[in-house]
């Protein structure tokens, strides 16, 4: 089965399972981003062990998440789920006093048909703290889509914009107040509708993107998620939204259909080429001509010269894990690498349309064929293709890294790109640092010679 994007770009679809990291791992970065939140993962001991190992939390740390561990009585419906969750939430309120509690549903809650959405409103009313429900089970979602379900649930709690007709006196007062500011503040932003960016990024990276848009006289009204749940941005008719990550298609759909926002379809700000294209898509929406982007992009490419010399002509194979594959592949093709295949667990072709178009333009610019794109790839078939192609690097999930290394294929965990700072002009170096590390290691081993014993 294949879906036609245009005459030269097709997306194939195989029948493989989701061979990805567990989506409940989204807790690890979201609880740090939303500072007044508390995440309660409802699952079994296996989920708890995963969180302990994946997040590596020390015994002395006090993270703002916990496990609601399901026992045999819960699974067999012999115990009262509501009372158990109520006790935990009351204890969370007493110990941490969060602004919001977010329940994360796992595979087990899905299998036993646990009615989290039905219990949450009643319990929210009883304890007086907002409770959101997000399904992040590995049966239905890939690794990074856990964040997508959380943000989609959070979008429903965003306030509506306050549009009101001002009196003539208020309008005149505001006019003089505005023009009494300093000159540099006067020209700081253009007069344009609200713009909300969605996607969880570290605060410093979000500030960098805010600054890039500020240079174009565009003001970011807010982020989803915000640093604090109490600071959620206003959403509604007349508000423009733009995503920063390719795995947020459910959030985008919610913002368009339920919140009546206007989505700006843009490539994602990964790599200098993607960041420039992202800004160039936003500016015309507000009637602004982008300024200085070409020169800024050229300066970044010049600063990456040492990395580009290492990767130029090398080949890479994406097995598919975190839904960042298309954006990363596009950037690496622009760096001069050969991409054999882009495996991706799930592809929303409408949400990623601008990214796919930029991928095609990049391939034409670099005079290389458009790589094969495989949605929901079958790993057995992929392994056979890797054996035939013998790429210099395979970007893969952790389950396949060691077997491929044992067969002489250098690998990089795709999960590392999720946790690294890869967005914006300034962070292109971090992407290439991750990509070149296994290539440099392989080159050093080759320089040592086949008979040299390497000790760790």
One Martini backbone bead per residue (centre of mass of N, CA, C, O) as a GRO file, in nm:
protein
  456
    1UNK     BB    1   0.097   0.035   0.022
    2UNK     BB    2   0.032   0.372  -0.117
    3UNK     BB    3   0.088   0.730  -0.096
    4UNK     BB    4   0.036   1.011  -0.282
    5UNK     BB    5   0.195   1.322  -0.308
    6UNK     BB    6   0.348   1.295  -0.587
    7UNK     BB    7   0.535   1.210  -0.862
    8UNK     BB    8   0.811   1.154  -0.655
    9UNK     BB    9   0.645   1.111  -0.375
   10UNK     BB   10   0.633   0.831  -0.155
   11UNK     BB   11   0.434   0.635   0.083
   12UNK     BB   12   0.494   0.362   0.242
   13UNK     BB   13   0.324   0.054   0.372
   14UNK     BB   14   0.351  -0.149   0.629
   15UNK     BB   15   0.303  -0.421   0.900
   16UNK     BB   16   0.430  -0.316   1.142
   17UNK     BB   17   0.519  -0.255   1.448
   18UNK     BB   18   0.584  -0.077   1.738
   19UNK     BB   19   0.936  -0.012   1.756
   20UNK     BB   20   0.927   0.158   2.044
   21UNK     BB   21   0.932   0.365   2.270
   22UNK     BB   22   0.768   0.447   2.542
   23UNK     BB   23   0.523   0.700   2.579
   24UNK     BB   24   0.551   0.749   2.899
   25UNK     BB   25   0.828   0.911   2.872
   26UNK     BB   26   0.708   1.204   2.853
   27UNK     BB   27   0.731   1.268   3.156
   28UNK     BB   28   1.039   1.347   3.169
   29UNK     BB   29   0.982   1.641   3.020
   30UNK     BB   30   0.702   1.756   3.120
   31UNK     BB   31   0.754   1.792   3.430
   32UNK     BB   32   0.976   2.011   3.371
   33UNK     BB   33   0.812   2.213   3.201
   34UNK     BB   34   0.566   2.179   3.404
   35UNK     BB   35   0.607   2.310   3.717
   36UNK     BB   36   0.283   2.269   3.832
   37UNK     BB   37   0.288   1.959   3.800
   38UNK     BB   38   0.132   1.618   3.799
   39UNK     BB   39   0.220   1.278   3.738
   40UNK     BB   40  -0.003   0.991   3.681
   41UNK     BB   41   0.072   0.659   3.642
   42UNK     BB   42  -0.140   0.406   3.506
   43UNK     BB   43  -0.020   0.083   3.615
   44UNK     BB   44   0.226  -0.138   3.631
   45UNK     BB   45   0.523  -0.255   3.730
   46UNK     BB   46   0.653  -0.226   3.452
   47UNK     BB   47   0.616   0.081   3.435
   48UNK     BB   48   0.784   0.146   3.687
   49UNK     BB   49   1.050   0.024   3.591
   50UNK     BB   50   1.079   0.197   3.343
   51UNK     BB   51   1.090   0.474   3.483
   52UNK     BB   52   1.333   0.417   3.662
   53UNK     BB   53   1.533   0.352   3.424
   54UNK     BB   54   1.480   0.584   3.214
   55UNK     BB   55   1.507   0.832   3.431
   56UNK     BB   56   1.710   0.801   3.672
   57UNK     BB   57   1.611   0.831   3.970
   58UNK     BB   58   1.686   0.930   4.266
   59UNK     BB   59   1.611   0.877   4.599
   60UNK     BB   60   1.637   1.198   4.670
   61UNK     BB   61   1.441   1.268   4.476
   62UNK     BB   62   1.144   1.492   4.372
   63UNK     BB   63   0.940   1.414   4.160
   64UNK     BB   64   0.641   1.502   3.952
   65UNK     BB   65   0.586   1.176   3.987
   66UNK     BB   66   0.380   0.870   3.962
   67UNK     BB   67   0.245   0.555   4.068
   68UNK     BB   68  -0.048   0.368   3.977
   69UNK     BB   69  -0.077   0.055   4.093
   70UNK     BB   70  -0.187  -0.227   3.952
   71UNK     BB   71  -0.376  -0.492   4.054
   72UNK     BB   72  -0.549  -0.777   4.043
   73UNK     BB   73  -0.814  -0.643   4.147
   74UNK     BB   74  -0.827  -0.427   3.926
   75UNK     BB   75  -0.826  -0.613   3.673
   76UNK     BB   76  -1.083  -0.788   3.797
   77UNK     BB   77  -1.288  -0.576   3.938
   78UNK     BB   78  -1.268  -0.592   4.277
   79UNK     BB   79  -1.189  -0.297   4.280
   80UNK     BB   80  -1.187   0.053   4.350
   81UNK     BB   81  -1.060   0.283   4.147
   82UNK     BB   82  -1.159   0.555   4.256
   83UNK     BB   83  -1.060   0.537   4.551
   84UNK     BB   84  -0.762   0.498   4.487
   85UNK     BB   85  -0.723   0.767   4.327
   86UNK     BB   86  -0.822   0.956   4.547
   87UNK     BB   87  -0.601   0.905   4.758
   88UNK     BB   88  -0.364   0.992   4.579
   89UNK     BB   89  -0.462   1.285   4.512
   90UNK     BB   90  -0.477   1.384   4.804
   91UNK     BB   91  -0.177   1.339   4.861
   92UNK     BB   92  -0.071   1.524   4.639
   93UNK     BB   93  -0.204   1.782   4.740
   94UNK     BB   94  -0.062   1.781   5.020
   95UNK     BB   95   0.247   1.754   4.924
   96UNK     BB   96   0.242   1.952   4.638
   97UNK     BB   97   0.029   2.141   4.518
   98UNK     BB   98  -0.088   2.139   4.233
   99UNK     BB   99  -0.244   2.274   3.939
  100UNK     BB  100  -0.207   1.977   3.807
  101UNK     BB  101  -0.336   1.656   3.709
  102UNK     BB  102  -0.186   1.384   3.520
  103UNK     BB  103  -0.316   1.120   3.352
  104UNK     BB  104  -0.154   0.812   3.253
  105UNK     BB  105  -0.227   0.591   3.019
  106UNK     BB  106  -0.196   0.252   2.959
  107UNK     BB  107  -0.219  -0.057   2.839
  108UNK     BB  108  -0.391  -0.170   3.074
  109UNK     BB  109  -0.621   0.042   3.071
  110UNK     BB  110  -0.705  -0.041   2.783
  111UNK     BB  111  -0.767  -0.346   2.820
  112UNK     BB  112  -0.973  -0.296   3.084
  113UNK     BB  113  -1.140  -0.036   3.042
  114UNK     BB  114  -1.059   0.224   3.191
  115UNK     BB  115  -1.249   0.508   3.319
  116UNK     BB  116  -1.087   0.792   3.331
  117UNK     BB  117  -1.276   1.007   3.197
  118UNK     BB  118  -1.511   0.952   3.408
  119UNK     BB  119  -1.352   1.011   3.686
  120UNK     BB  120  -1.212   1.293   3.668
  121UNK     BB  121  -1.446   1.507   3.706
  122UNK     BB  122  -1.537   1.414   3.987
  123UNK     BB  123  -1.259   1.441   4.130
  124UNK     BB  124  -1.209   1.735   4.063
  125UNK     BB  125  -1.451   1.841   4.229
  126UNK     BB  126  -1.360   1.723   4.509
  127UNK     BB  127  -1.043   1.845   4.519
  128UNK     BB  128  -0.986   2.115   4.331
  129UNK     BB  129  -0.827   1.982   4.078
  130UNK     BB  130  -0.710   1.953   3.783
  131UNK     BB  131  -0.789   1.677   3.549
  132UNK     BB  132  -0.602   1.496   3.321
  133UNK     BB  133  -0.633   1.286   3.023
  134UNK     BB  134  -0.378   1.056   2.891
  135UNK     BB  135  -0.302   0.853   2.625
  136UNK     BB  136   0.016   0.634   2.645
  137UNK     BB  137   0.003   0.378   2.475
  138UNK     BB  138   0.179   0.125   2.287
  139UNK     BB  139  -0.063   0.031   2.101
  140UNK     BB  140  -0.131   0.339   1.963
  141UNK     BB  141   0.161   0.460   2.027
  142UNK     BB  142   0.431   0.630   1.992
  143UNK     BB  143   0.671   0.765   2.164
  144UNK     BB  144   0.606   1.094   2.119
  145UNK     BB  145   0.280   1.075   2.140
  146UNK     BB  146   0.246   1.136   2.437
  147UNK     BB  147   0.261   1.443   2.413
  148UNK     BB  148   0.022   1.477   2.221
  149UNK     BB  149  -0.203   1.387   2.423
  150UNK     BB  150  -0.147   1.602   2.638
  151UNK     BB  151  -0.187   1.860   2.461
  152UNK     BB  152  -0.473   1.795   2.366
  153UNK     BB  153  -0.594   1.803   2.656
  154UNK     BB  154  -0.489   2.096   2.727
  155UNK     BB  155  -0.639   2.264   2.508
  156UNK     BB  156  -0.925   2.253   2.655
  157UNK     BB  157  -0.804   2.456   2.901
  158UNK     BB  158  -0.791   2.695   2.740
  159UNK     BB  159  -0.849   3.005   2.705
  160UNK     BB  160  -1.029   3.253   2.581
  161UNK     BB  161  -1.043   3.516   2.406
  162UNK     BB  162  -1.059   3.874   2.475
  163UNK     BB  163  -1.319   4.022   2.310
  164UNK     BB  164  -1.364   4.380   2.282
  165UNK     BB  165  -1.534   4.676   2.283
  166UNK     BB  166  -1.410   4.984   2.262
  167UNK     BB  167  -1.391   5.285   2.353
  168UNK     BB  168  -1.287   5.583   2.248
  169UNK     BB  169  -1.128   5.654   2.504
  170UNK     BB  170  -0.961   5.391   2.524
  171UNK     BB  171  -0.823   5.412   2.247
  172UNK     BB  172  -0.675   5.683   2.300
  173UNK     BB  173  -0.519   5.593   2.550
  174UNK     BB  174  -0.365   5.356   2.413
  175UNK     BB  175  -0.224   5.524   2.199
  176UNK     BB  176  -0.055   5.705   2.396
  177UNK     BB  177   0.077   5.477   2.552
  178UNK     BB  178   0.228   5.350   2.314
  179UNK     BB  179   0.377   5.631   2.215
  180UNK     BB  180   0.540   5.658   2.507
  181UNK     BB  181   0.747   5.484   2.435
  182UNK     BB  182   1.016   5.369   2.341
  183UNK     BB  183   1.152   5.341   2.037
  184UNK     BB  184   1.237   5.038   2.047
  185UNK     BB  185   0.950   4.944   2.139
  186UNK     BB  186   0.778   5.054   1.901
  187UNK     BB  187   0.938   4.845   1.681
  188UNK     BB  188   0.926   4.552   1.789
  189UNK     BB  189   0.620   4.511   1.693
  190UNK     BB  190   0.373   4.403   1.517
  191UNK     BB  191   0.041   4.420   1.405
  192UNK     BB  192  -0.099   4.114   1.516
  193UNK     BB  193  -0.210   3.832   1.563
  194UNK     BB  194  -0.215   3.567   1.745
  195UNK     BB  195   0.068   3.355   1.854
  196UNK     BB  196   0.095   2.997   1.890
  197UNK     BB  197   0.310   2.761   2.024
  198UNK     BB  198   0.364   2.403   1.978
  199UNK     BB  199   0.565   2.243   2.210
  200UNK     BB  200   0.822   2.080   2.385
  201UNK     BB  201   1.073   2.294   2.520
  202UNK     BB  202   1.326   2.426   2.627
  203UNK     BB  203   1.352   2.738   2.745
  204UNK     BB  204   1.599   2.829   2.571
  205UNK     BB  205   1.479   2.741   2.296
  206UNK     BB  206   1.219   2.904   2.306
  207UNK     BB  207   1.369   3.177   2.325
  208UNK     BB  208   1.509   3.159   2.052
  209UNK     BB  209   1.249   3.154   1.879
  210UNK     BB  210   1.134   3.416   1.983
  211UNK     BB  211   1.375   3.588   1.880
  212UNK     BB  212   1.353   3.525   1.580
  213UNK     BB  213   1.066   3.655   1.557
  214UNK     BB  214   1.139   3.933   1.673
  215UNK     BB  215   1.325   4.011   1.429
  216UNK     BB  216   1.032   4.009   1.258
  217UNK     BB  217   0.805   4.144   1.446
  218UNK     BB  218   0.716   3.883   1.618
  219UNK     BB  219   0.475   3.778   1.851
  220UNK     BB  220   0.457   3.556   2.118
  221UNK     BB  221   0.181   3.475   2.315
  222UNK     BB  222   0.249   3.153   2.337
  223UNK     BB  223   0.261   2.825   2.496
  224UNK     BB  224   0.223   2.467   2.415
  225UNK     BB  225   0.338   2.445   2.682
  226UNK     BB  226   0.369   2.599   2.972
  227UNK     BB  227   0.545   2.655   3.253
  228UNK     BB  228   0.248   2.703   3.350
  229UNK     BB  229  -0.076   2.614   3.381
  230UNK     BB  230  -0.175   2.914   3.456
  231UNK     BB  231  -0.029   3.008   3.152
  232UNK     BB  232  -0.216   2.951   2.942
  233UNK     BB  233  -0.312   3.006   2.637
  234UNK     BB  234  -0.506   3.163   2.417
  235UNK     BB  235  -0.791   3.014   2.246
  236UNK     BB  236  -0.923   3.064   1.907
  237UNK     BB  237  -1.069   3.267   1.717
  238UNK     BB  238  -0.789   3.425   1.549
  239UNK     BB  239  -0.576   3.212   1.620
  240UNK     BB  240  -0.243   3.130   1.572
  241UNK     BB  241  -0.072   2.821   1.484
  242UNK     BB  242   0.249   2.645   1.558
  243UNK     BB  243   0.470   2.393   1.507
  244UNK     BB  244   0.788   2.215   1.628
  245UNK     BB  245   0.670   1.918   1.583
  246UNK     BB  246   0.590   1.611   1.399
  247UNK     BB  247   0.411   1.463   1.658
  248UNK     BB  248   0.142   1.690   1.667
  249UNK     BB  249  -0.135   1.612   1.514
  250UNK     BB  250  -0.353   1.599   1.735
  251UNK     BB  251  -0.319   1.886   1.835
  252UNK     BB  252  -0.377   2.025   1.567
  253UNK     BB  253  -0.664   1.915   1.535
  254UNK     BB  254  -0.778   2.035   1.798
  255UNK     BB  255  -0.720   2.335   1.731
  256UNK     BB  256  -0.900   2.342   1.479
  257UNK     BB  257  -1.178   2.198   1.562
  258UNK     BB  258  -1.222   2.293   1.873
  259UNK     BB  259  -1.065   2.594   1.878
  260UNK     BB  260  -1.053   2.752   1.593
  261UNK     BB  261  -0.780   2.758   1.470
  262UNK     BB  262  -0.491   2.868   1.284
  263UNK     BB  263  -0.288   2.686   1.078
  264UNK     BB  264   0.060   2.679   1.024
  265UNK     BB  265   0.213   2.544   0.752
  266UNK     BB  266   0.529   2.403   0.847
  267UNK     BB  267   0.819   2.346   0.889
  268UNK     BB  268   1.073   2.241   1.098
  269UNK     BB  269   1.312   2.378   1.341
  270UNK     BB  270   1.547   2.186   1.187
  271UNK     BB  271   1.788   2.337   1.123
  272UNK     BB  272   1.867   2.601   0.921
  273UNK     BB  273   1.663   2.534   0.694
  274UNK     BB  274   1.410   2.485   0.873
  275UNK     BB  275   1.410   2.755   1.026
  276UNK     BB  276   1.380   2.938   0.785
  277UNK     BB  277   1.117   2.811   0.670
  278UNK     BB  278   0.946   2.860   0.923
  279UNK     BB  279   0.963   3.171   0.918
  280UNK     BB  280   0.868   3.207   0.615
  281UNK     BB  281   0.575   3.101   0.683
  282UNK     BB  282   0.488   3.309   0.906
  283UNK     BB  283   0.523   3.599   0.797
  284UNK     BB  284   0.299   3.619   0.563
  285UNK     BB  285   0.050   3.590   0.750
  286UNK     BB  286   0.136   3.900   0.870
  287UNK     BB  287   0.267   4.077   0.637
  288UNK     BB  288   0.581   3.985   0.640
  289UNK     BB  289   0.912   4.050   0.555
  290UNK     BB  290   1.179   3.878   0.550
  291UNK     BB  291   1.494   3.925   0.739
  292UNK     BB  292   1.821   3.792   0.711
  293UNK     BB  293   1.811   3.471   0.663
  294UNK     BB  294   2.025   3.397   0.456
  295UNK     BB  295   2.271   3.499   0.616
  296UNK     BB  296   2.223   3.333   0.871
  297UNK     BB  297   2.240   3.054   0.740
  298UNK     BB  298   2.527   3.082   0.623
  299UNK     BB  299   2.671   3.111   0.897
  300UNK     BB  300   2.596   2.831   1.002
  301UNK     BB  301   2.724   2.661   0.778
  302UNK     BB  302   3.010   2.769   0.830
  303UNK     BB  303   3.024   2.655   1.133
  304UNK     BB  304   2.983   2.339   1.009
  305UNK     BB  305   3.228   2.247   0.833
  306UNK     BB  306   3.362   2.014   0.996
  307UNK     BB  307   3.111   1.830   0.991
  308UNK     BB  308   3.062   1.818   0.682
  309UNK     BB  309   3.330   1.668   0.617
  310UNK     BB  310   3.239   1.403   0.769
  311UNK     BB  311   2.939   1.347   0.619
  312UNK     BB  312   3.016   1.361   0.338
  313UNK     BB  313   2.893   1.071   0.165
  314UNK     BB  314   2.738   0.949   0.378
  315UNK     BB  315   2.533   0.693   0.512
  316UNK     BB  316   2.173   0.655   0.599
  317UNK     BB  317   1.942   0.477   0.831
  318UNK     BB  318   1.596   0.482   0.908
  319UNK     BB  319   1.389   0.291   1.121
  320UNK     BB  320   1.212   0.413   1.345
  321UNK     BB  321   1.059   0.608   1.644
  322UNK     BB  322   1.005   0.960   1.685
  323UNK     BB  323   0.908   1.133   1.412
  324UNK     BB  324   1.194   1.289   1.316
  325UNK     BB  325   1.299   1.168   1.043
  326UNK     BB  326   1.235   1.371   0.814
  327UNK     BB  327   1.384   1.617   0.930
  328UNK     BB  328   1.663   1.484   0.962
  329UNK     BB  329   1.698   1.391   0.670
  330UNK     BB  330   1.684   1.667   0.538
  331UNK     BB  331   1.934   1.783   0.685
  332UNK     BB  332   2.142   1.560   0.595
  333UNK     BB  333   2.116   1.611   0.295
  334UNK     BB  334   2.214   1.907   0.315
  335UNK     BB  335   2.501   1.795   0.431
  336UNK     BB  336   2.561   1.531   0.217
  337UNK     BB  337   2.396   1.291   0.267
  338UNK     BB  338   2.284   0.950   0.240
  339UNK     BB  339   1.945   0.842   0.213
  340UNK     BB  340   1.793   0.538   0.198
  341UNK     BB  341   1.587   0.549   0.459
  342UNK     BB  342   1.251   0.634   0.595
  343UNK     BB  343   1.150   0.545   0.894
  344UNK     BB  344   0.802   0.550   1.025
  345UNK     BB  345   0.544   0.491   1.238
  346UNK     BB  346   0.400   0.782   1.166
  347UNK     BB  347   0.192   0.959   0.910
  348UNK     BB  348   0.095   1.297   0.870
  349UNK     BB  349   0.048   1.443   0.566
  350UNK     BB  350  -0.075   1.717   0.643
  351UNK     BB  351   0.115   1.813   0.875
  352UNK     BB  352   0.385   1.725   0.681
  353UNK     BB  353   0.375   1.871   0.403
  354UNK     BB  354   0.599   2.090   0.427
  355UNK     BB  355   0.829   1.891   0.491
  356UNK     BB  356   0.805   1.720   0.231
  357UNK     BB  357   0.857   1.955   0.040
  358UNK     BB  358   1.140   2.025   0.150
  359UNK     BB  359   1.265   1.754   0.088
  360UNK     BB  360   1.233   1.772  -0.217
  361UNK     BB  361   1.391   2.038  -0.257
  362UNK     BB  362   1.656   1.935  -0.136
  363UNK     BB  363   1.707   1.705  -0.340
  364UNK     BB  364   1.718   1.892  -0.587
  365UNK     BB  365   1.951   2.073  -0.486
  366UNK     BB  366   2.149   1.807  -0.435
  367UNK     BB  367   2.106   1.587  -0.657
  368UNK     BB  368   1.901   1.368  -0.526
  369UNK     BB  369   1.723   1.118  -0.439
  370UNK     BB  370   1.439   1.027  -0.304
  371UNK     BB  371   1.375   0.873  -0.037
  372UNK     BB  372   1.256   0.616   0.124
  373UNK     BB  373   0.921   0.588   0.260
  374UNK     BB  374   0.828   0.416   0.571
  375UNK     BB  375   0.542   0.310   0.714
  376UNK     BB  376   0.538   0.092   0.942
  377UNK     BB  377   0.782  -0.093   0.961
  378UNK     BB  378   0.943  -0.391   0.887
  379UNK     BB  379   1.214  -0.513   1.047
  380UNK     BB  380   1.296  -0.754   0.872
  381UNK     BB  381   1.313  -0.594   0.610
  382UNK     BB  382   1.516  -0.385   0.710
  383UNK     BB  383   1.751  -0.573   0.769
  384UNK     BB  384   1.784  -0.665   0.477
  385UNK     BB  385   1.841  -0.381   0.363
  386UNK     BB  386   2.091  -0.324   0.533
  387UNK     BB  387   2.265  -0.557   0.427
  388UNK     BB  388   2.265  -0.449   0.132
  389UNK     BB  389   2.355  -0.137   0.183
  390UNK     BB  390   2.559  -0.063   0.403
  391UNK     BB  391   2.558   0.162   0.608
  392UNK     BB  392   2.727   0.393   0.807
  393UNK     BB  393   2.431   0.454   0.939
  394UNK     BB  394   2.201   0.378   1.213
  395UNK     BB  395   1.885   0.499   1.308
  396UNK     BB  396   1.769   0.368   1.622
  397UNK     BB  397   1.655   0.169   1.835
  398UNK     BB  398   1.768  -0.003   2.112
  399UNK     BB  399   1.695  -0.299   2.021
  400UNK     BB  400   1.895  -0.275   1.741
  401UNK     BB  401   2.183  -0.178   1.802
  402UNK     BB  402   2.357  -0.425   1.890
  403UNK     BB  403   2.304  -0.618   1.649
  404UNK     BB  404   2.425  -0.419   1.440
  405UNK     BB  405   2.705  -0.385   1.563
  406UNK     BB  406   2.775  -0.695   1.537
  407UNK     BB  407   2.743  -0.641   1.201
  408UNK     BB  408   2.901  -0.352   1.139
  409UNK     BB  409   2.687  -0.127   1.232
  410UNK     BB  410   2.649   0.186   1.284
  411UNK     BB  411   2.495   0.359   1.566
  412UNK     BB  412   2.195   0.548   1.672
  413UNK     BB  413   1.995   0.671   1.899
  414UNK     BB  414   1.689   0.822   1.863
  415UNK     BB  415   1.634   0.922   2.159
  416UNK     BB  416   1.858   1.146   2.161
  417UNK     BB  417   1.702   1.353   1.979
  418UNK     BB  418   1.472   1.407   2.182
  419UNK     BB  419   1.669   1.520   2.429
  420UNK     BB  420   1.786   1.711   2.249
  421UNK     BB  421   1.903   2.021   2.114
  422UNK     BB  422   1.761   2.082   1.770
  423UNK     BB  423   1.650   2.370   1.766
  424UNK     BB  424   1.742   2.590   1.552
  425UNK     BB  425   2.025   2.751   1.467
  426UNK     BB  426   2.216   2.696   1.727
  427UNK     BB  427   2.153   2.352   1.727
  428UNK     BB  428   2.294   2.205   1.482
  429UNK     BB  429   2.545   2.093   1.623
  430UNK     BB  430   2.403   1.871   1.795
  431UNK     BB  431   2.319   1.690   1.564
  432UNK     BB  432   2.609   1.639   1.444
  433UNK     BB  433   2.730   1.524   1.700
  434UNK     BB  434   2.554   1.269   1.706
  435UNK     BB  435   2.620   1.162   1.417
  436UNK     BB  436   2.951   1.165   1.436
  437UNK     BB  437   3.034   0.986   1.674
  438UNK     BB  438   3.025   0.697   1.538
  439UNK     BB  439   3.211   0.777   1.300
  440UNK     BB  440   3.461   0.846   1.469
  441UNK     BB  441   3.487   0.577   1.613
  442UNK     BB  442   3.525   0.403   1.359
  443UNK     BB  443   3.780   0.548   1.260
  444UNK     BB  444   3.957   0.491   1.508
  445UNK     BB  445   3.945   0.180   1.484
  446UNK     BB  446   4.072   0.164   1.202
  447UNK     BB  447   4.343   0.303   1.285
  448UNK     BB  448   4.434   0.072   1.486
  449UNK     BB  449   4.350  -0.193   1.373
  450UNK     BB  450   4.269  -0.540   1.369
  451UNK     BB  451   4.488  -0.631   1.616
  452UNK     BB  452   4.379  -0.440   1.817
  453UNK     BB  453   4.319  -0.398   2.156
  454UNK     BB  454   4.016  -0.293   2.301
  455UNK     BB  455   3.966  -0.108   2.594
  456UNK     BB  456   3.732   0.022   2.836
   0.00000   0.00000   0.00000
